[in-house]
Coordinates of C-alpha atoms in Angstrom, one line a residue:
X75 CA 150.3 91.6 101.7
X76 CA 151.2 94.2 104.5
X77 CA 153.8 93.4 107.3
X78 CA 153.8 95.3 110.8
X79 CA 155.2 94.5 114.4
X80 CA 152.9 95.0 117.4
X81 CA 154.7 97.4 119.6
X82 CA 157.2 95.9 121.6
X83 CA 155.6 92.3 122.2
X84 CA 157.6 91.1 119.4
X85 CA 154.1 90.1 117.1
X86 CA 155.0 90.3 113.3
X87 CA 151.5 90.2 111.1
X88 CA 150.5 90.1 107.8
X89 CA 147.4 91.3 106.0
X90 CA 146.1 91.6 102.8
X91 CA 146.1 95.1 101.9
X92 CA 142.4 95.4 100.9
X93 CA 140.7 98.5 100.8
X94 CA 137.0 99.0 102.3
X95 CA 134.7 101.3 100.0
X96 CA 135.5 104.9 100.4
X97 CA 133.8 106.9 103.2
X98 CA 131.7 109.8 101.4
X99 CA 130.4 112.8 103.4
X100 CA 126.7 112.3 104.0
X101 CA 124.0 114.9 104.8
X102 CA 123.1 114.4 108.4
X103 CA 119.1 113.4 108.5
X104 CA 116.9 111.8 110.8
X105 CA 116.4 108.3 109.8
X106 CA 112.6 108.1 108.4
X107 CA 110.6 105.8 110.8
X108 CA 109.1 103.0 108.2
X109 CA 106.5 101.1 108.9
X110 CA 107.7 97.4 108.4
X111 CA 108.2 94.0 109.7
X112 CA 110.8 91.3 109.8
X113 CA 108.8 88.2 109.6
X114 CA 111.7 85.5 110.4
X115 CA 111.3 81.8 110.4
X116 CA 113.9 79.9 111.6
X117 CA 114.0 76.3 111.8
X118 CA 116.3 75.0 115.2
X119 CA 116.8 71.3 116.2
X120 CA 118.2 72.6 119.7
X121 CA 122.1 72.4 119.9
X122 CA 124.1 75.7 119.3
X123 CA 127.1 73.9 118.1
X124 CA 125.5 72.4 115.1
X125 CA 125.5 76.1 113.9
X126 CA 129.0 76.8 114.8
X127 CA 127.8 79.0 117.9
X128 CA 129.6 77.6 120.1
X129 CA 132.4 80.5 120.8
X130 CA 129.3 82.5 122.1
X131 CA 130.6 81.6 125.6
X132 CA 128.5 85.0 126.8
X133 CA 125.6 82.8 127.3
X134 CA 126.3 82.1 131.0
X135 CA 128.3 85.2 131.5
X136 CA 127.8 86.6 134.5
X137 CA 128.9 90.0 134.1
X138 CA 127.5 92.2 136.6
X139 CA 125.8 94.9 134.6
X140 CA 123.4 97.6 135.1
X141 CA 119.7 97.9 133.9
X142 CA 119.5 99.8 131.0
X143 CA 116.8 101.4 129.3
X144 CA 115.7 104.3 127.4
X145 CA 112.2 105.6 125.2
X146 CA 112.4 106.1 121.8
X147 CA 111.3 109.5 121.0
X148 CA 108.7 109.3 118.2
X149 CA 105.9 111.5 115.9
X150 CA 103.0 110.6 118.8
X151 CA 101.0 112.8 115.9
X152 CA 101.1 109.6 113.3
X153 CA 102.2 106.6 115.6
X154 CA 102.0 105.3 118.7
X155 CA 104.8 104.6 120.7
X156 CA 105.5 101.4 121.3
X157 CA 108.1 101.9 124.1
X158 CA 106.1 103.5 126.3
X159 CA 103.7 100.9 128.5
X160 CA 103.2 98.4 130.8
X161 CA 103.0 94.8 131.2
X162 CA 99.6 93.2 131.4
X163 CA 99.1 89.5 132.4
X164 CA 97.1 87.7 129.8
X165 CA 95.8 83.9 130.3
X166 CA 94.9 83.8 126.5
X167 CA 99.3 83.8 126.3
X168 CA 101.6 82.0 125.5
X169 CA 101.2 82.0 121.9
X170 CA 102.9 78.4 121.2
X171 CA 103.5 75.6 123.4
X172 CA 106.9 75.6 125.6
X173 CA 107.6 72.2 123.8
X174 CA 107.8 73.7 120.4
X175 CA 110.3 71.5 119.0
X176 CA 112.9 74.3 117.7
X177 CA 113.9 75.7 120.8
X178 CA 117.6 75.5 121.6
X179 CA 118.0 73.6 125.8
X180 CA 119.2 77.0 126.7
X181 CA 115.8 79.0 126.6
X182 CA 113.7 76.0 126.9
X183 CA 113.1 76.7 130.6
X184 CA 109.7 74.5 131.2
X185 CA 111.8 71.3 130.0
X186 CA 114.4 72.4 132.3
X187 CA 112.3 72.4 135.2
X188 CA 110.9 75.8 135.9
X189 CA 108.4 75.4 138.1
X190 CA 106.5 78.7 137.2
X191 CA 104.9 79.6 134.1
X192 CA 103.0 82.8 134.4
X193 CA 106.2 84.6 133.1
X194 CA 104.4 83.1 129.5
X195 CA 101.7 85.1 130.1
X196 CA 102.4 89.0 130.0
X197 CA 101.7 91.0 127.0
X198 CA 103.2 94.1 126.1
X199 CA 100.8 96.8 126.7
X200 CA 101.4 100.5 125.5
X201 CA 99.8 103.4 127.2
X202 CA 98.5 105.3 123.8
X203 CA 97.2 101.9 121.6
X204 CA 97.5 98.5 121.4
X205 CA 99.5 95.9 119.7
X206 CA 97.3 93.1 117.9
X207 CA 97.3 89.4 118.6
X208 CA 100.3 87.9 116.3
X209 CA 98.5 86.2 113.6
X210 CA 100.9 83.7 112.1
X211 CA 99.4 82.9 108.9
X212 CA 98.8 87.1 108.1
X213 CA 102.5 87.0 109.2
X214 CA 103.4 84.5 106.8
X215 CA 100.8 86.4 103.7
X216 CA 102.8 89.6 103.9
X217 CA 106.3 88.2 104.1
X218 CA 105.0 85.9 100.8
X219 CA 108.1 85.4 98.1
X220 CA 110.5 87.8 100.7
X221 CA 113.9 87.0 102.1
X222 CA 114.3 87.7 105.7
X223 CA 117.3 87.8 107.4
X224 CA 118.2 88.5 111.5
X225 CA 121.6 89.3 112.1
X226 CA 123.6 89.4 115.4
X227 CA 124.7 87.6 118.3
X228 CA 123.0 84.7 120.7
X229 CA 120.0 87.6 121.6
X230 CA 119.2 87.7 118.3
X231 CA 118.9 83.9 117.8
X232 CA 116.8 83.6 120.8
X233 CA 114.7 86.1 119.0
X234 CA 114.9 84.1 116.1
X235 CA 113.8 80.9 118.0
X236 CA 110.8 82.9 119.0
X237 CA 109.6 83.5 115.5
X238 CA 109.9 80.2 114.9
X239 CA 107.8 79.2 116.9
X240 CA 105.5 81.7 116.1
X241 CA 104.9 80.9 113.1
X242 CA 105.7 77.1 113.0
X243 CA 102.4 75.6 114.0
X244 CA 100.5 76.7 110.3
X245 CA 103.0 75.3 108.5
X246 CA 102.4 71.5 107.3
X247 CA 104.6 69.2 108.1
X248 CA 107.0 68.2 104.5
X249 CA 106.2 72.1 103.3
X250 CA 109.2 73.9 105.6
X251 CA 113.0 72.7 105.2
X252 CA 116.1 74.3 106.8
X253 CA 118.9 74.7 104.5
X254 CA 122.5 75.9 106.3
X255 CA 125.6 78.3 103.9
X256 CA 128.2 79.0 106.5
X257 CA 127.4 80.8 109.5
X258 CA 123.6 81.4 108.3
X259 CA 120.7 79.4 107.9
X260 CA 117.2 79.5 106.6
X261 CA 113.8 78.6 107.0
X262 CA 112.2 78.2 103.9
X263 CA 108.2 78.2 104.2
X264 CA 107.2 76.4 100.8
X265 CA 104.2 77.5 100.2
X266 CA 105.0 81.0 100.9
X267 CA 108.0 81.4 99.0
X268 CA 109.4 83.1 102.2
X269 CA 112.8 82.6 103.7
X270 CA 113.9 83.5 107.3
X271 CA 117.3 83.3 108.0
X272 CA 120.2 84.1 111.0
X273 CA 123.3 85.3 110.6
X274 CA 125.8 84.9 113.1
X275 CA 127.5 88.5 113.2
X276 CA 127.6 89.4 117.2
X277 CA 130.3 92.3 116.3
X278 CA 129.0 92.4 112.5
X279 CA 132.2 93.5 111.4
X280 CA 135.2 90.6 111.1
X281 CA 136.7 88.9 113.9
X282 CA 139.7 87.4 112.9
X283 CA 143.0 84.9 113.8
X284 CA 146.0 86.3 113.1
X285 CA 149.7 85.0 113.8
X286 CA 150.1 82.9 117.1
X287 CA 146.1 82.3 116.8
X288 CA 145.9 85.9 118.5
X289 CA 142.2 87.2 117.9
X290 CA 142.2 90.7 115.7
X291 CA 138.9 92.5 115.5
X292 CA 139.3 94.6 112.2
X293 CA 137.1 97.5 112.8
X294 CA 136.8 98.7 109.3
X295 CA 136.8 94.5 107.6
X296 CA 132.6 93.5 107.1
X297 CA 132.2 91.5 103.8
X298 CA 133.2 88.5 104.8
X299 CA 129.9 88.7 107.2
X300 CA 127.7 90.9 105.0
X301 CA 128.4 88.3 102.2
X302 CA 125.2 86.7 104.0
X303 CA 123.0 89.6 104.0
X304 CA 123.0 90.5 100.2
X305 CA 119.8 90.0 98.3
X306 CA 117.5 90.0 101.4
X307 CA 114.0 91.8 101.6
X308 CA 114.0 92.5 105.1
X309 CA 117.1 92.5 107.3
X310 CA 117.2 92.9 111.1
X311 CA 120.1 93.5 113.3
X312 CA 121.7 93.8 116.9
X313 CA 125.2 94.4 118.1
X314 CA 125.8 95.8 121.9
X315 CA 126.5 93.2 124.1
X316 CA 130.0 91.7 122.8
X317 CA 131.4 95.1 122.8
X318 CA 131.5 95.5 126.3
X319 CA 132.2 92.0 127.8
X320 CA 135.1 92.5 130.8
X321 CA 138.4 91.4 129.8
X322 CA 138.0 88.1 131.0
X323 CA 135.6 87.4 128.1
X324 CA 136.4 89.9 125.6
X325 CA 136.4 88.3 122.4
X326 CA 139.7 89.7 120.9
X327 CA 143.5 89.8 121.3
X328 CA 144.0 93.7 119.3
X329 CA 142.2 95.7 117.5
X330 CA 142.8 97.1 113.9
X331 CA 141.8 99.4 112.1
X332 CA 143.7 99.7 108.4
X333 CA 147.5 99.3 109.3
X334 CA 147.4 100.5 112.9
X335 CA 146.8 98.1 115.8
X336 CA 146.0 98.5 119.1
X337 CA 146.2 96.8 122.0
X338 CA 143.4 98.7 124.1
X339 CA 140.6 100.9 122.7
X340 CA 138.2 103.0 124.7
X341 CA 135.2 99.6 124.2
X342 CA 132.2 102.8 122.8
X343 CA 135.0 104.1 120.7
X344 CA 135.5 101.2 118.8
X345 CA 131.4 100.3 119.2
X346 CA 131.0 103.5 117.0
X347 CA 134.3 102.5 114.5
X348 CA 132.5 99.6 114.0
X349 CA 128.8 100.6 113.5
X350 CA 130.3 103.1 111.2
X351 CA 132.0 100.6 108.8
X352 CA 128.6 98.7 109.2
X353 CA 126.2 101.9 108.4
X354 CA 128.7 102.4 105.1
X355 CA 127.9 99.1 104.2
X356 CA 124.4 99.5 104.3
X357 CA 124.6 103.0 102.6
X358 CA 126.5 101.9 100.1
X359 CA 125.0 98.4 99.3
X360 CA 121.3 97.9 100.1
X361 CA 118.6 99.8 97.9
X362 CA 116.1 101.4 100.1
X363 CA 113.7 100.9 97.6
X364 CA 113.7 96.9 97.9
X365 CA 115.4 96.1 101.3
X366 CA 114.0 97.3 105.2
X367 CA 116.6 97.6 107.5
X368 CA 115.8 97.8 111.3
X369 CA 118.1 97.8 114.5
X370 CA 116.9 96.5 117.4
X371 CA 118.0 98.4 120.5
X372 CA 119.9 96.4 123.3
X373 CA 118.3 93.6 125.3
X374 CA 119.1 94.4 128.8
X375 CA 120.4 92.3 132.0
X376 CA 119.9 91.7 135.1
X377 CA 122.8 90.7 136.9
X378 CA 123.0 93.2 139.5
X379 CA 123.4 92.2 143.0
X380 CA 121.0 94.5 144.7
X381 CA 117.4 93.6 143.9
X382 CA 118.0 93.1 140.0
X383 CA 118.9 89.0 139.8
X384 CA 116.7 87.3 138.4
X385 CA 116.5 83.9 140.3
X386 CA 112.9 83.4 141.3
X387 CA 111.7 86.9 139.9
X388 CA 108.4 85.6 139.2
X389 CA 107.0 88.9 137.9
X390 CA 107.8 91.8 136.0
X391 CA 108.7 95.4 137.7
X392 CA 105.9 98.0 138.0
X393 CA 108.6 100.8 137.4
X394 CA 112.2 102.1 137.5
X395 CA 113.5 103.5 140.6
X396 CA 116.1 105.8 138.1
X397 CA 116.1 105.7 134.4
X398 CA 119.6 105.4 132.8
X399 CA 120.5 105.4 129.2
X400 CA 123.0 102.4 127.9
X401 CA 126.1 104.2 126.4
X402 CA 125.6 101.8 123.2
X403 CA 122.0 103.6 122.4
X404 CA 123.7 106.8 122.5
X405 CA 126.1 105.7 120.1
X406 CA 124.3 103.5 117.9
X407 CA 121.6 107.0 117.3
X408 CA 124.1 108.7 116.5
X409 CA 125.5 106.6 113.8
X410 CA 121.9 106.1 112.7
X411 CA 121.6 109.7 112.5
X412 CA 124.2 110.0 109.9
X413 CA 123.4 107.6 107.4
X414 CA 121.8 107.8 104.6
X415 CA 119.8 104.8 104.5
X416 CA 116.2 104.9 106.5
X417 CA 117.1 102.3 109.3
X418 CA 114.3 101.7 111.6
X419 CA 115.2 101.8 115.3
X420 CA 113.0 99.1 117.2
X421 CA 113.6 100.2 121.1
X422 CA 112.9 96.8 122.9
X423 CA 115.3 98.0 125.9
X424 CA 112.7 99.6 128.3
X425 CA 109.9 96.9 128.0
X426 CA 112.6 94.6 128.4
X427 CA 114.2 95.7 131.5
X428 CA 110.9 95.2 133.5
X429 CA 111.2 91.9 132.8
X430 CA 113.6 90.5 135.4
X431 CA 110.9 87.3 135.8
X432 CA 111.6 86.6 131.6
X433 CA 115.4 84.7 132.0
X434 CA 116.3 81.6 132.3
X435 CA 118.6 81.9 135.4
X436 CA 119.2 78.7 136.4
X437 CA 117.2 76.5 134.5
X438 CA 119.1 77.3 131.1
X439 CA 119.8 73.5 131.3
X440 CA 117.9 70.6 132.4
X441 CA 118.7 69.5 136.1
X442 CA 118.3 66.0 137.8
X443 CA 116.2 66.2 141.2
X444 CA 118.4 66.6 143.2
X445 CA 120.3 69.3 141.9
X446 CA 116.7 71.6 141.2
X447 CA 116.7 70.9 145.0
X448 CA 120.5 72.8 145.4
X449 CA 119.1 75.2 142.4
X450 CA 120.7 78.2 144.0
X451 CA 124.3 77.3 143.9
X452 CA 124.6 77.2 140.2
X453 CA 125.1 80.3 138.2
X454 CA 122.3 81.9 136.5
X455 CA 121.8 83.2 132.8
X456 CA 120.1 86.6 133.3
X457 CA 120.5 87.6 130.1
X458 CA 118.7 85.4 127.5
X459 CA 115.4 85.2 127.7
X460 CA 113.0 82.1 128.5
X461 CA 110.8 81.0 125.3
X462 CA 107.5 81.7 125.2
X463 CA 108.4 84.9 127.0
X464 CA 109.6 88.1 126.2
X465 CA 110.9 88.3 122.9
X466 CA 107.5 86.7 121.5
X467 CA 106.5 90.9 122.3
X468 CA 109.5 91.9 120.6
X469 CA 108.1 90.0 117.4
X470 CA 104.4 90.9 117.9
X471 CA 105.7 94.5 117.9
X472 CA 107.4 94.1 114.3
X473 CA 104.1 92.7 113.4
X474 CA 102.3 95.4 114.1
X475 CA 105.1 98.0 112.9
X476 CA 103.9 96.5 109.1

């Protein structure tokens, strides 16, 4: 065990002394765009705290927070690109019923007393091609006998609802089962052999107590999360929005990073320190030749004051007045960039950020009469997304990626 003080505040901690596997200088390559999917079935009964989820107290945060978006720059000679399109309305959509019986209260925004519903019913159009109808049981066929795994923070589960429900509806009754080890759970489809799982990582590398319950986020520390992710076919992750919560909901005391702590950290400083201990993971760990990694870009908000809430946005934005770049993208590429390990990059941001219609706002829980009729004085969640909505696009993408 290691002891140290904490500057002058008096804090004495101690830590085991273990040692993270050794950095090793990489060549610096492009990551190679694969063509894959992450078919992911969860099975959800509706309460976060049943998964231990509660400490996600960013699901009503009300941060206010620029749009962000940005185009993934692709070989338009051999694929299309998927990030650069527009929104169609589609009556054939939604693609499941709003009463699909895994979605958690929080995105459930029909029971909850939306009164619209055409938000349900835009599909993700890009310019150059198109991106099929999701089939659920061809979903289902490819992912046969595979382990699939989404990993991340309350986004990520609400994409992880979505393929639930996407894929729920063909599978009998008495032939699925949810089985729970820790902080992940799985979806097993029977017949299919196939797991999906979530992992509850929102920084994916460890956030810890220390001495007088202060919160240490060790910047180089992963295992005891990546535990989870060994052994899967298919693994899918996000990490953005934790990193940059205000002070007020930051989810940490002090950071550390081998002996030293600190107090305050530049937040896309430590973003990179801690994708970096994540990309050596993955380098080091997980055999290109059986496992397909993809990160999903940043979901964006829309908590701005001027124009960009999304109370009674009831459809999606034409076009951007200004195009700005989120910070975490920049970093997360570049960490990307030097790994050795193909990871796919699966830009959702700028289809996303049209979508100020898609959240919940303030029907992310169910409201008596009389308090739909005083609807705007309670805050709103513009961050998570309704379900059916947006990420169902997000999923029919991956899809169409394999």
């Amino acid at each position: 065990m290691t002891g140290f003080f904490i500057g002058n505040l008096g804090l004495y901690f101690t830590a085991p002394t273990s040692t993270l596997c050794a950095s090793m200088a990489k060549p610096a390559y492009k990551p190679q765009f694969l063509l894959l999917i992450g078919i992911f079935l969860c099975f959800f009964t509706g309460k976060s705290s049943q998964f231990g989820l509660e400490t996600d107290e960013f699901w009503l945060n009300e941060e206010d927070s620029e749009v962000n978006m940005v185009q993934s720059r692709r070989d338009s000679s051999r694929h299309c690109d998927f990030t650069s399109g527009k929104w169609v309305y589609d009556p054939s959509y939604p693609l499941y019923d709003s009463n699909c019986p895994y979605l958690s209260t929080a995105v459930s925004c029909q029971k909850n007393g939306r009164p619209d519903s055409d938000y349900q019913k835009w599909k993700w159009k890009p310019h150059a091609c198109s991106i099929p109808r999701f089939d659920a049981l061809k979903y289902l066929a490819k992912m046969r006998r595979k382990r699939i795994m989404l990993v991340g923070d309350s986004i990520m589960r609400n994409q992880w609802e979505s393929l639930v429900c996407l894929v729920q509806g063909v599978v009998p009754m008495g032939r699925k089962k949810v089985t729970y080890n820790g902080l992940s759970m799985a979806f097993h489809a029977l017949d299919f052999e196939t797991s999906i799982e979530f992992s509850w990582a929102p920084l994916l590398v460890e956030l810890k107590k220390g001495p007088e319950n202060k919160r240490i986020l060790h910047l180089d520390l992963i295992e005891d999360n990546a535990r989870y992710w060994r052994g899967a076919d298919v693994l899918v992750f996000d990490s953005a929005h934790w990193w940059t919560h205000s002070e007020q909901w930051s989810s940490w005391d002090y950071y550390m990073e081998g002996k030293s702590v600190y107090k305050v950290m530049n937040p896309m400083i430590a973003y990179e320190k801690g994708l970096t201990t994540w990309a050596k993971w993955i380098d080091l760990n997980i055999d290109p030749r059986r496992t397909r990694v993809i990160f999903r870009s940043m979901s964006p908000r829309h908590n701005r004051e001027n124009g960009w809430k999304c109370y009674k946005q009831r459809t999606p934005l034409a076009f951007f007045s200004h195009q700005h770049v989120p910070e975490q993208l920049v970093v997360l590429k570049e960490v990307l960039r030097r790994m050795r390990f193909p990871v796919y990059l699966q830009d959702i941001t700028t289809m996303s950020a049209l979508r100020r219609d898609g959240h919940p706002s303030v029907y992310r829980r169910a409201m008596g009469q009389e308090e739909r009729q005083h609807s705007k004085d309670f805050s709103s969640d513009c961050s998570h997304w309704c379900l059916p909505g947006v990420p169902d696009s997000w999923n029919e993408m991956l899809s169409a990626l394999l």
